[in-house]
Coordinates of C-alpha atoms in Angstrom, one line a residue:
X1 CA 106.9 146.9 137.5
X2 CA 107.1 150.1 138.6
X3 CA 105.7 151.1 142.3
X4 CA 102.1 152.3 142.8
X5 CA 102.0 156.2 144.5
X6 CA 100.4 154.7 146.9
X7 CA 103.1 151.9 147.9
X8 CA 105.3 154.5 147.4
X9 CA 103.7 156.2 150.4
X10 CA 103.0 153.8 152.3
X11 CA 107.2 152.6 152.1
X12 CA 107.5 156.4 154.1
X13 CA 105.5 156.4 156.6
X14 CA 106.8 152.4 157.6
X15 CA 110.4 154.0 157.6
X16 CA 108.4 157.2 159.9
X17 CA 109.8 156.9 163.8
X18 CA 107.2 155.9 166.1
X19 CA 105.5 153.7 163.2
X20 CA 102.7 151.9 164.6
X21 CA 102.4 148.8 162.5
X22 CA 99.3 147.9 164.6
X23 CA 97.7 151.2 163.9
X24 CA 98.8 151.4 160.1
X25 CA 97.2 147.2 159.1
X26 CA 93.2 148.6 160.9
X27 CA 93.5 151.7 159.1
X28 CA 94.5 149.5 155.2
X29 CA 92.0 146.7 156.7
X30 CA 89.1 148.9 157.1
X31 CA 89.6 150.6 154.0
X32 CA 90.0 147.2 152.0
X33 CA 86.6 146.8 153.5
X34 CA 84.2 149.5 153.3
X35 CA 85.9 152.0 150.9
X36 CA 86.3 155.6 150.9
X37 CA 89.7 157.7 151.0
X38 CA 93.2 156.2 152.4
X39 CA 94.2 159.4 152.9
X40 CA 91.6 160.1 155.9
X41 CA 91.9 157.1 157.5
X42 CA 95.6 157.4 158.0
X43 CA 95.4 160.8 159.2
X44 CA 92.3 159.6 161.4
X45 CA 93.9 156.3 162.8
X46 CA 97.1 158.6 163.8
X47 CA 99.3 157.2 161.6
X48 CA 100.3 160.8 160.6
X49 CA 99.2 164.4 160.7
X50 CA 97.2 166.4 157.7
X51 CA 100.4 168.7 156.9
X52 CA 103.4 165.8 156.9
X53 CA 100.4 163.8 154.4
X54 CA 100.1 167.3 152.1
X55 CA 103.7 167.4 151.9
X56 CA 105.0 163.9 151.5
X57 CA 101.7 164.4 148.5
X58 CA 103.7 167.1 147.9
X59 CA 106.8 166.1 147.6
X60 CA 105.6 163.5 145.4
X61 CA 103.6 164.8 142.8
X62 CA 105.3 167.4 142.3
X63 CA 102.8 169.7 143.4
X64 CA 102.5 172.7 145.4
X65 CA 101.3 173.1 148.5
X66 CA 99.1 175.9 149.8
X67 CA 98.0 177.5 153.3
X68 CA 94.9 178.6 153.1
X69 CA 94.8 181.3 155.8
X70 CA 96.8 183.6 153.4
X71 CA 94.9 182.9 150.4
X72 CA 92.3 185.8 149.3
X73 CA 88.9 183.4 147.7
X74 CA 87.5 185.0 145.1
X75 CA 83.8 184.1 145.3
X76 CA 83.1 184.9 141.8
X77 CA 85.6 181.3 141.2
X78 CA 84.1 179.0 144.2
X79 CA 80.7 180.0 142.3
X80 CA 81.8 178.1 139.2
X81 CA 80.9 174.4 141.0
X82 CA 78.2 173.6 143.2
X83 CA 77.9 174.0 147.2
X84 CA 77.5 170.1 148.1
X85 CA 80.2 168.4 144.2
X86 CA 82.5 171.7 147.3
X87 CA 81.7 170.0 150.4
X88 CA 81.1 166.4 149.4
X89 CA 84.5 166.4 147.6
X90 CA 86.8 169.0 150.2
X91 CA 87.7 170.9 146.7
X92 CA 88.7 174.8 147.0
X93 CA 88.9 176.6 143.2
X94 CA 91.2 179.4 143.5
X95 CA 91.5 180.3 140.1
X96 CA 90.5 180.6 136.3
X97 CA 92.7 181.4 133.4
X98 CA 90.7 179.9 130.7
X99 CA 89.3 177.3 129.9
X100 CA 91.5 175.8 133.4
X101 CA 90.9 176.3 136.7
X102 CA 93.0 175.3 139.7
X103 CA 91.8 173.7 143.4
X104 CA 93.4 172.9 146.1
X105 CA 92.8 169.5 147.3
X106 CA 93.3 167.3 150.5
X107 CA 93.3 163.9 148.2
X108 CA 95.3 164.7 145.3
X109 CA 95.0 160.5 145.0
X110 CA 90.9 160.4 144.7
X111 CA 90.2 160.8 141.1
X112 CA 86.7 160.4 141.1
X113 CA 86.9 163.7 143.1
X114 CA 88.1 165.0 139.9
X115 CA 86.8 163.6 137.3
X116 CA 83.6 164.6 139.2
X117 CA 85.2 168.4 138.8
X118 CA 85.6 167.9 135.5
X119 CA 82.6 166.9 134.3
X120 CA 80.3 169.1 136.2
X121 CA 81.7 172.3 134.1
X122 CA 84.2 171.0 131.2
X123 CA 87.4 173.0 132.6
X124 CA 90.6 171.5 132.6
X125 CA 91.5 171.3 135.9
X126 CA 95.1 171.6 138.2
X127 CA 95.7 170.9 141.3
X128 CA 97.3 172.2 144.2
X129 CA 97.4 171.2 148.1
X130 CA 95.0 172.0 151.2
X131 CA 94.4 170.1 154.1
X132 CA 91.0 168.9 154.6
X133 CA 90.8 171.2 158.2
X134 CA 91.9 173.9 156.2
X135 CA 89.1 173.2 152.3
X136 CA 86.0 172.6 155.3
X137 CA 86.7 176.4 157.7
X138 CA 87.1 178.3 154.3
X139 CA 84.3 176.3 152.8
X140 CA 82.0 176.8 156.3
X141 CA 83.2 180.1 156.2
X142 CA 81.8 181.4 152.9
X143 CA 77.8 179.5 152.8
X144 CA 77.7 178.9 156.0
X145 CA 79.4 180.7 159.0
X146 CA 79.5 180.6 162.3
X147 CA 75.8 180.0 162.9
X148 CA 75.7 176.5 161.5
X149 CA 76.8 175.3 164.1
X150 CA 73.3 175.4 165.4
X151 CA 71.8 172.9 162.6
X152 CA 74.7 170.4 163.6
X153 CA 73.4 171.0 167.2
X154 CA 69.5 170.6 166.6
X155 CA 70.2 167.7 164.4
X156 CA 72.2 165.8 167.3
X157 CA 69.0 165.9 169.8
X158 CA 66.9 162.7 170.0
X159 CA 63.6 163.1 168.4
X160 CA 62.5 161.2 171.1
X161 CA 62.9 164.6 173.0
X162 CA 61.5 166.3 170.8
X163 CA 57.7 166.9 171.6
X164 CA 55.0 166.7 168.9
X165 CA 55.5 169.3 166.0
X166 CA 52.2 172.1 164.8
X167 CA 50.5 169.4 162.1
X168 CA 48.4 170.9 158.5
X169 CA 44.9 171.2 159.1
X170 CA 42.9 169.6 161.9
X171 CA 45.7 168.0 163.4
X172 CA 45.9 169.1 167.2
X173 CA 49.2 170.1 168.8
X174 CA 50.0 168.7 172.4
X175 CA 50.8 171.6 173.7
X176 CA 52.1 170.3 177.4
X177 CA 54.7 168.4 175.2
X178 CA 55.2 171.8 173.4
X179 CA 55.9 174.2 176.5
X180 CA 57.6 171.1 177.6
X181 CA 60.6 170.8 174.5
X182 CA 60.4 174.8 174.5
X183 CA 62.0 174.9 177.7
X184 CA 64.5 172.1 177.3
X185 CA 68.0 173.9 177.0
X186 CA 68.8 172.9 172.8
X187 CA 66.0 174.8 172.2
X188 CA 67.0 178.1 174.3
X189 CA 70.5 177.7 172.6
X190 CA 69.5 177.3 169.5
X191 CA 67.0 181.2 169.7
X192 CA 69.7 182.4 171.9
X193 CA 73.1 181.2 168.5
X194 CA 70.4 182.6 166.3
X195 CA 70.2 185.9 167.5
X196 CA 73.9 186.6 168.4
X197 CA 74.4 185.3 164.7
X198 CA 72.1 188.2 163.7
X199 CA 74.1 191.5 165.7
X200 CA 77.6 189.2 164.8
X201 CA 76.4 189.8 160.8
X202 CA 75.1 192.6 161.4
X203 CA 71.8 192.4 160.6
X204 CA 68.4 194.6 160.7
X205 CA 66.1 191.7 160.3
X206 CA 66.0 187.5 161.1
X207 CA 63.4 186.2 158.5
X208 CA 62.3 182.7 160.6
X209 CA 60.3 180.7 157.5
X210 CA 58.7 177.7 157.5
X211 CA 58.8 175.7 154.2
X212 CA 57.0 172.0 153.4
X213 CA 60.7 170.4 155.1
X214 CA 62.3 172.6 157.1
X215 CA 62.4 176.0 158.9
X216 CA 64.9 178.5 156.7
X217 CA 66.6 181.3 158.5
X218 CA 67.1 183.9 157.3
X219 CA 69.1 187.7 158.5
X220 CA 68.9 190.7 156.2
X221 CA 71.7 192.2 156.0
X222 CA 73.0 196.0 154.1
X223 CA 69.1 195.7 153.4
X224 CA 69.6 191.7 151.4
X225 CA 68.3 188.5 152.8
X226 CA 70.5 185.8 153.0
X227 CA 69.9 182.0 153.9
X228 CA 72.1 181.3 156.8
X229 CA 70.7 177.9 157.8
X230 CA 67.7 175.1 157.2
X231 CA 66.8 173.5 160.9
X232 CA 65.4 170.3 160.5
X233 CA 61.5 170.3 160.6
X234 CA 60.6 168.4 163.7
X235 CA 62.0 171.6 166.2
X236 CA 59.5 174.0 164.2
X237 CA 57.2 174.8 166.8
X238 CA 59.2 174.4 169.3
X239 CA 61.4 177.5 167.9
X240 CA 58.1 179.4 167.9
X241 CA 57.3 179.2 171.1
X242 CA 59.9 179.9 172.2
X243 CA 60.7 183.1 170.8
X244 CA 56.5 183.8 171.6
X245 CA 57.4 183.0 175.4
X246 CA 60.3 185.6 174.8
X247 CA 57.6 188.0 173.7
X248 CA 54.6 187.2 175.5
X249 CA 52.8 186.2 173.1
X250 CA 49.5 184.1 173.5
X251 CA 51.6 180.2 172.6
X252 CA 48.4 178.7 172.4
X253 CA 46.8 181.2 169.5
X254 CA 48.1 179.1 166.1
X255 CA 45.9 180.9 163.7
X256 CA 45.4 184.5 164.1
X257 CA 48.1 187.5 164.0
X258 CA 50.2 188.8 167.0
X259 CA 52.9 191.4 167.9
X260 CA 55.3 191.8 170.1
X261 CA 58.9 192.6 172.0
X262 CA 61.2 191.5 174.0
X263 CA 65.4 192.9 175.0
X264 CA 68.1 191.1 175.4
X265 CA 71.8 192.3 176.8
X266 CA 74.7 191.3 174.9
X267 CA 78.4 192.5 175.6
X268 CA 77.0 195.4 177.7
X269 CA 75.2 196.6 174.4
X270 CA 70.8 195.9 175.1
X271 CA 69.1 195.1 172.0
X272 CA 65.2 195.3 171.9
X273 CA 63.9 192.6 169.0
X274 CA 60.6 193.5 167.5
X275 CA 59.1 190.9 166.5
X276 CA 56.0 189.9 163.8
X277 CA 54.9 186.3 163.6
X278 CA 52.1 185.4 160.7
X279 CA 50.2 182.5 160.0
X280 CA 51.2 180.7 156.9
X281 CA 50.1 177.6 155.0
X282 CA 53.2 175.7 156.4
X283 CA 52.8 177.1 159.5
X284 CA 53.7 180.4 161.5
X285 CA 56.7 182.9 160.1
X286 CA 58.8 185.4 162.5
X287 CA 59.6 187.9 161.4
X288 CA 61.9 189.5 163.3
X289 CA 63.2 193.5 163.6
X290 CA 66.2 194.5 165.4
X291 CA 66.1 198.0 167.4
X292 CA 70.0 198.4 168.3
X293 CA 69.7 201.4 170.9
X294 CA 73.4 203.0 171.1
X295 CA 73.2 203.3 166.5
X296 CA 70.9 206.2 167.5
X297 CA 73.5 208.1 169.7
X298 CA 76.2 208.4 167.3
X299 CA 74.1 211.6 166.0
X300 CA 73.2 213.2 162.1
X301 CA 77.3 213.5 161.2
X302 CA 77.8 210.2 161.2
X303 CA 75.0 208.8 159.6
X304 CA 76.7 209.4 155.5
X305 CA 75.2 212.0 154.8
X306 CA 76.7 215.1 153.3
X307 CA 78.4 218.4 154.8
X308 CA 76.1 220.6 153.2
X309 CA 72.8 218.1 153.5
X310 CA 73.7 217.9 157.6
X311 CA 74.1 221.8 157.8
X312 CA 70.7 222.2 156.1
X313 CA 68.8 219.8 158.5
X314 CA 70.7 221.4 161.6
X315 CA 69.6 224.4 160.0
X316 CA 66.7 223.4 160.5
X317 CA 65.4 221.1 164.1
X318 CA 67.3 225.3 164.9
X319 CA 63.9 227.3 164.2
X320 CA 61.6 227.1 167.0
X321 CA 58.3 225.4 166.0
X322 CA 57.3 224.1 162.2
X323 CA 56.6 220.7 160.5
X324 CA 60.2 218.8 159.9
X325 CA 59.2 215.6 157.0
X326 CA 61.4 212.7 156.5
X327 CA 60.1 210.5 153.2
X328 CA 60.7 207.8 152.0
X329 CA 59.6 203.9 151.1
X330 CA 60.0 201.3 153.9
X331 CA 63.4 200.5 155.4
X332 CA 64.9 203.5 154.1
X333 CA 66.2 204.8 157.5
X334 CA 63.2 207.3 157.9
X335 CA 62.7 206.0 162.1
X336 CA 66.6 205.9 162.3
X337 CA 67.2 209.5 161.3
X338 CA 64.2 210.8 163.7
X339 CA 65.2 209.5 166.1
X340 CA 69.2 210.8 165.9
X341 CA 67.0 214.2 166.0
X342 CA 65.3 213.5 168.6
X343 CA 68.2 212.0 170.6
X344 CA 70.4 215.3 169.7
X345 CA 67.2 217.5 171.4
X346 CA 66.7 215.9 173.8
X347 CA 68.0 218.0 176.6
X348 CA 66.3 218.8 179.7
X349 CA 64.9 222.0 179.1
X350 CA 62.3 220.7 176.4
X351 CA 59.5 218.3 176.8
X352 CA 59.2 215.8 174.0
X353 CA 56.6 213.1 173.3
X354 CA 56.1 210.9 170.1
X355 CA 53.3 209.3 168.9
X356 CA 54.7 205.5 166.6
X357 CA 52.8 202.7 165.4
X358 CA 54.6 200.5 166.8
X359 CA 56.8 202.3 169.5
X360 CA 60.0 201.9 168.0
X361 CA 63.5 202.6 170.3
X362 CA 62.2 202.4 173.8
X363 CA 64.4 206.3 174.6
X364 CA 64.8 207.0 178.5
X365 CA 63.5 211.5 178.8
X366 CA 61.7 211.2 175.9
X367 CA 57.6 210.2 177.0
X368 CA 56.6 207.8 173.9
X369 CA 52.9 206.5 173.4
X370 CA 51.8 203.5 170.8
X371 CA 48.7 204.3 168.7
X372 CA 46.3 201.4 169.0
X373 CA 43.5 202.4 166.5
X374 CA 41.8 199.4 168.0
X375 CA 40.9 200.9 171.2
X376 CA 40.4 204.7 169.3
X377 CA 43.4 205.3 170.1
X378 CA 44.4 206.6 166.0
X379 CA 47.7 209.5 165.4
X380 CA 45.1 211.9 164.7
X381 CA 42.8 211.1 168.1
X382 CA 46.1 210.9 170.4
X383 CA 48.1 213.7 168.9
X384 CA 44.7 216.0 170.5
X385 CA 45.5 214.5 173.7
X386 CA 49.4 215.6 173.3
X387 CA 49.2 218.9 171.9
X388 CA 47.7 219.3 176.2
X389 CA 50.8 217.9 177.7
X390 CA 52.2 221.0 176.1
X391 CA 55.2 219.3 174.5
X392 CA 58.0 221.9 172.8
X393 CA 59.0 218.5 170.4
X394 CA 56.1 216.1 168.9
X395 CA 57.1 213.3 166.7
X396 CA 54.2 211.2 164.6
X397 CA 55.0 208.1 162.7
X398 CA 53.6 208.7 159.5
X399 CA 50.5 211.6 158.4
X400 CA 48.2 209.2 156.5
X401 CA 45.3 210.0 155.9
X402 CA 43.7 214.5 156.1
X403 CA 42.5 214.4 160.2
X404 CA 46.4 213.9 161.2
X405 CA 48.0 215.8 158.3
X406 CA 44.7 219.2 159.3
X407 CA 46.1 218.6 163.1
X408 CA 49.3 218.3 163.0
X409 CA 49.7 221.3 160.5
X410 CA 47.4 223.7 162.7
X411 CA 50.0 222.1 165.8
X412 CA 52.9 223.2 163.7
X413 CA 51.7 226.9 163.5
X414 CA 51.0 227.3 167.1
X415 CA 54.1 226.9 168.9
X416 CA 55.4 223.1 168.2
X417 CA 58.4 221.8 166.3
X418 CA 56.6 218.6 164.8
X419 CA 58.5 216.1 162.7
X420 CA 57.0 213.3 160.6
X421 CA 56.8 210.6 157.9
X422 CA 55.6 210.0 154.6
X423 CA 56.0 208.1 151.3
X424 CA 56.3 209.3 148.7
X425 CA 59.9 209.5 146.2
X426 CA 61.0 212.8 146.4
X427 CA 61.8 216.2 148.6
X428 CA 59.5 217.8 147.0
X429 CA 56.3 215.8 146.0
X430 CA 55.2 215.4 149.8
X431 CA 54.1 219.1 149.5
X432 CA 51.9 217.9 146.7
X433 CA 50.8 214.6 148.9
X434 CA 49.7 217.0 151.6
X435 CA 46.8 219.3 149.3
X436 CA 45.8 216.1 147.8
X437 CA 44.6 215.2 151.0
X438 CA 43.4 218.8 151.3
X439 CA 44.8 220.6 153.6
X440 CA 45.0 223.9 152.2
X441 CA 47.9 225.2 149.9
X442 CA 48.5 228.9 152.3
X443 CA 48.7 226.0 155.7
X444 CA 51.2 224.4 153.8
X445 CA 53.6 227.2 152.4
X446 CA 53.1 228.7 156.3
X447 CA 53.9 225.2 158.9
X448 CA 56.6 223.3 156.9
X449 CA 60.4 224.6 157.9
X450 CA 61.6 221.7 155.6
X451 CA 61.2 218.5 153.8
X452 CA 64.0 215.4 153.0
X453 CA 63.6 212.6 151.0
X454 CA 65.9 209.7 151.6
X455 CA 67.4 206.1 150.5
X456 CA 69.8 203.9 152.1
X457 CA 73.0 203.1 150.1
X458 CA 75.6 199.8 150.6
X459 CA 79.4 201.3 151.4
X460 CA 81.8 199.2 149.6
X461 CA 84.3 197.2 152.4
X462 CA 87.2 198.8 152.7
X463 CA 88.8 195.4 153.0
X464 CA 87.8 194.6 150.4
X465 CA 88.5 197.2 148.1
X466 CA 89.3 196.8 144.5
X467 CA 90.5 199.6 141.4
X468 CA 88.1 198.4 138.6
X469 CA 87.0 199.9 135.2
X470 CA 84.3 200.8 133.8
X471 CA 83.7 201.2 130.4
X472 CA 83.0 204.6 128.7
X473 CA 79.9 203.2 126.3
X474 CA 78.2 203.0 129.9
X475 CA 79.1 206.4 131.6
X476 CA 77.9 208.4 127.1
X477 CA 74.9 206.1 128.0
X478 CA 74.0 208.2 131.7
X479 CA 74.9 211.4 129.5
X480 CA 77.9 211.9 132.0
X481 CA 80.9 213.7 130.0
X482 CA 83.9 210.9 130.6
X483 CA 86.7 213.6 129.2
X484 CA 85.3 216.3 131.9
X485 CA 85.8 213.4 134.4
X486 CA 89.1 212.1 133.2
X487 CA 90.0 215.9 133.7
X488 CA 88.9 217.1 137.1
X489 CA 90.5 213.9 138.5
X490 CA 87.3 211.4 138.8
X491 CA 88.3 207.8 136.4
X492 CA 89.0 205.9 139.6
X493 CA 86.3 203.3 140.1
X494 CA 86.1 201.4 143.6
X495 CA 84.3 197.4 144.2
X496 CA 84.1 195.3 146.6
X497 CA 86.0 191.9 145.7
X498 CA 84.6 190.3 148.6
X499 CA 86.3 189.2 151.5
X500 CA 85.2 187.4 154.9
X501 CA 84.7 190.2 156.6
X502 CA 81.5 191.6 154.4
X503 CA 80.2 187.6 153.8
X504 CA 81.5 187.8 150.6
X505 CA 79.2 190.6 149.6
X506 CA 81.8 193.0 148.6
X507 CA 80.4 195.6 151.0
X508 CA 80.3 196.7 155.2
X509 CA 77.3 199.1 156.2
X510 CA 75.6 201.0 154.6
X511 CA 75.1 204.7 154.5
X512 CA 71.9 207.7 154.1
X513 CA 71.2 209.2 150.1
X514 CA 69.4 212.5 151.4
X515 CA 67.8 214.9 149.2
X516 CA 67.3 218.6 151.2
X517 CA 64.7 220.7 150.4
X518 CA 65.2 224.2 152.8
X519 CA 61.5 225.7 152.2
X520 CA 62.2 230.1 151.4
X521 CA 59.7 232.0 150.6
X522 CA 59.9 232.3 147.1
X523 CA 58.6 228.0 147.4
X524 CA 55.8 229.7 150.2
X525 CA 54.5 232.1 146.9
X526 CA 55.2 228.9 144.9
X527 CA 52.9 226.4 146.9
X528 CA 49.9 228.7 147.2
X529 CA 50.1 229.4 143.2
X530 CA 49.5 225.4 143.6
X531 CA 53.1 224.6 141.1
X532 CA 53.7 221.3 139.8
X533 CA 55.8 219.6 142.1
X534 CA 58.6 219.1 139.1
X535 CA 58.5 222.7 139.4
X536 CA 59.3 223.2 142.7
X537 CA 62.6 219.9 142.9
X538 CA 63.3 222.6 139.3
X539 CA 63.9 225.6 141.6
X540 CA 65.9 224.3 144.2
X541 CA 68.0 222.6 142.1
X542 CA 68.9 225.8 140.6
X543 CA 68.9 227.1 144.8
X544 CA 71.8 224.7 144.6
X545 CA 69.8 221.3 146.2
X546 CA 70.9 218.5 145.8
X547 CA 68.5 215.2 145.0
X548 CA 69.6 211.8 145.3
X549 CA 71.2 210.3 142.0
X550 CA 72.9 213.6 143.6
X551 CA 74.0 212.2 146.6
X552 CA 74.0 209.2 145.5
X553 CA 76.7 209.9 142.6
X554 CA 79.3 211.8 144.2
X555 CA 79.0 208.7 146.6
X556 CA 80.3 207.2 144.1
X557 CA 82.8 209.6 142.5
X558 CA 84.1 209.8 146.3
X559 CA 85.4 205.6 146.2
X560 CA 82.1 204.6 148.7
X561 CA 79.8 203.2 146.4
X562 CA 79.6 201.1 143.6
X563 CA 77.5 202.7 140.3
X564 CA 75.2 199.2 140.5
X565 CA 74.3 200.9 143.6
X566 CA 74.0 204.1 143.0
X567 CA 71.5 203.1 139.7
X568 CA 69.4 201.0 141.9
X569 CA 68.2 203.2 144.4
X570 CA 68.3 206.6 142.4
X571 CA 66.8 207.5 139.3
X572 CA 68.5 210.3 137.1
X573 CA 67.8 213.6 137.7

């Protein structure tokens, strides 16, 4: 009768020096009574180690072992199987050739795990060996990251120590119990970890969203939202109340929107958080905008703009007076650009005043005013008062109406350099937007110095950057001559494969894409005779202006971003 592999392994372990037969028999008995993985029981009982057991299994099965810490995991391959199955059976898919997938597994004796892998996808399965700890570490890094310790911490909390949570409908909240819960160290630690982990992952926003059964936490990283963790429903109100307390908001107010802010210090960095609380059918949703003032000191040169765009920008704000507009949709980096300029201009010989809604970054040396429409302090009324303060430079958060535009333009004509933003798709459209608001064309022509349209574009991760091919047909559909690209040596294209540094996204950080329109005498004449935005744009392009598309494509050809990213943020031409 042939010897079973299990018995062979047990004999090898028995022959080991210092073998503990009592522990061994206990492990066997436990496995017989309760089932489960014998390999795990042998390791947990101290009879062997994960590495030793892996090497024994490797020799007996002639299956190669692998060190996962030195192996680059392909997220596309990992995505072939459901996360639940990978976690449950402790396996990592490593490669796919044809219909065969190679997976790393810690327990090759678990026939049920291998069968489940095969039936879940219909792939043929080949195995290599890795330790269970290595596999768990890879899965944790890929799917969760360090922040998921929060979930484990909260799930281990004593239910009786949580207190009463808010319910839907007319049921009341026990505020005394809620306040007691918020003061518990684990709630404070959980909120702190959510904040610090967002900084570690370079998030720009934190979304804390109540659902029917949990509290979902998502981070916006490089402009894209990522699910990070789900917290138990029983801590929902305590987490929200903790954030409200930090923001000096009313924790008893559950049915009205609230806005606040707070500041924390992490490793000598002061980080501001702008907080928005919104009541929903399942409780309060909280969005925190992360405002890192250290990012404002980098200057225009470090925002990713091309040399030509940066030079045009600097030429504009060296003017003694006039209006400079930054246009683009929400989240396109307009505020960061304006604050970077203000930082460069913030010298002792100048008076700088901003009128914002809300004040995003608080900067020493600049007078900043929060607009409050509910008490009559609008952009228009505030700007009138600001002009009486004799400033050299004014920044208005946004030109939204005729009154604000009218006062801003007149201010820029009487000795002030004025910065503001508009929501338009490109630079030339800002001119027609002002005229459509009711501003006389001759005032627009006289006041405007510079307009730029801006977008943010994700950068390829330098740690996992790789060459890849783009078919000729793709360029032909874009009316780009592939032969000319090849002749100019611009036929090498890059993408990010995905690694732990970039959370397996292939992108790390963002850079600015800019369409810079300097207003010259010819454009002023075109404004006065009410030329269309398309006519102004055509003239500017002929004069040498790069459109958003042109600037983004230049960054693609320089290997800084991908073609897909360019097409997702710009339109051709």
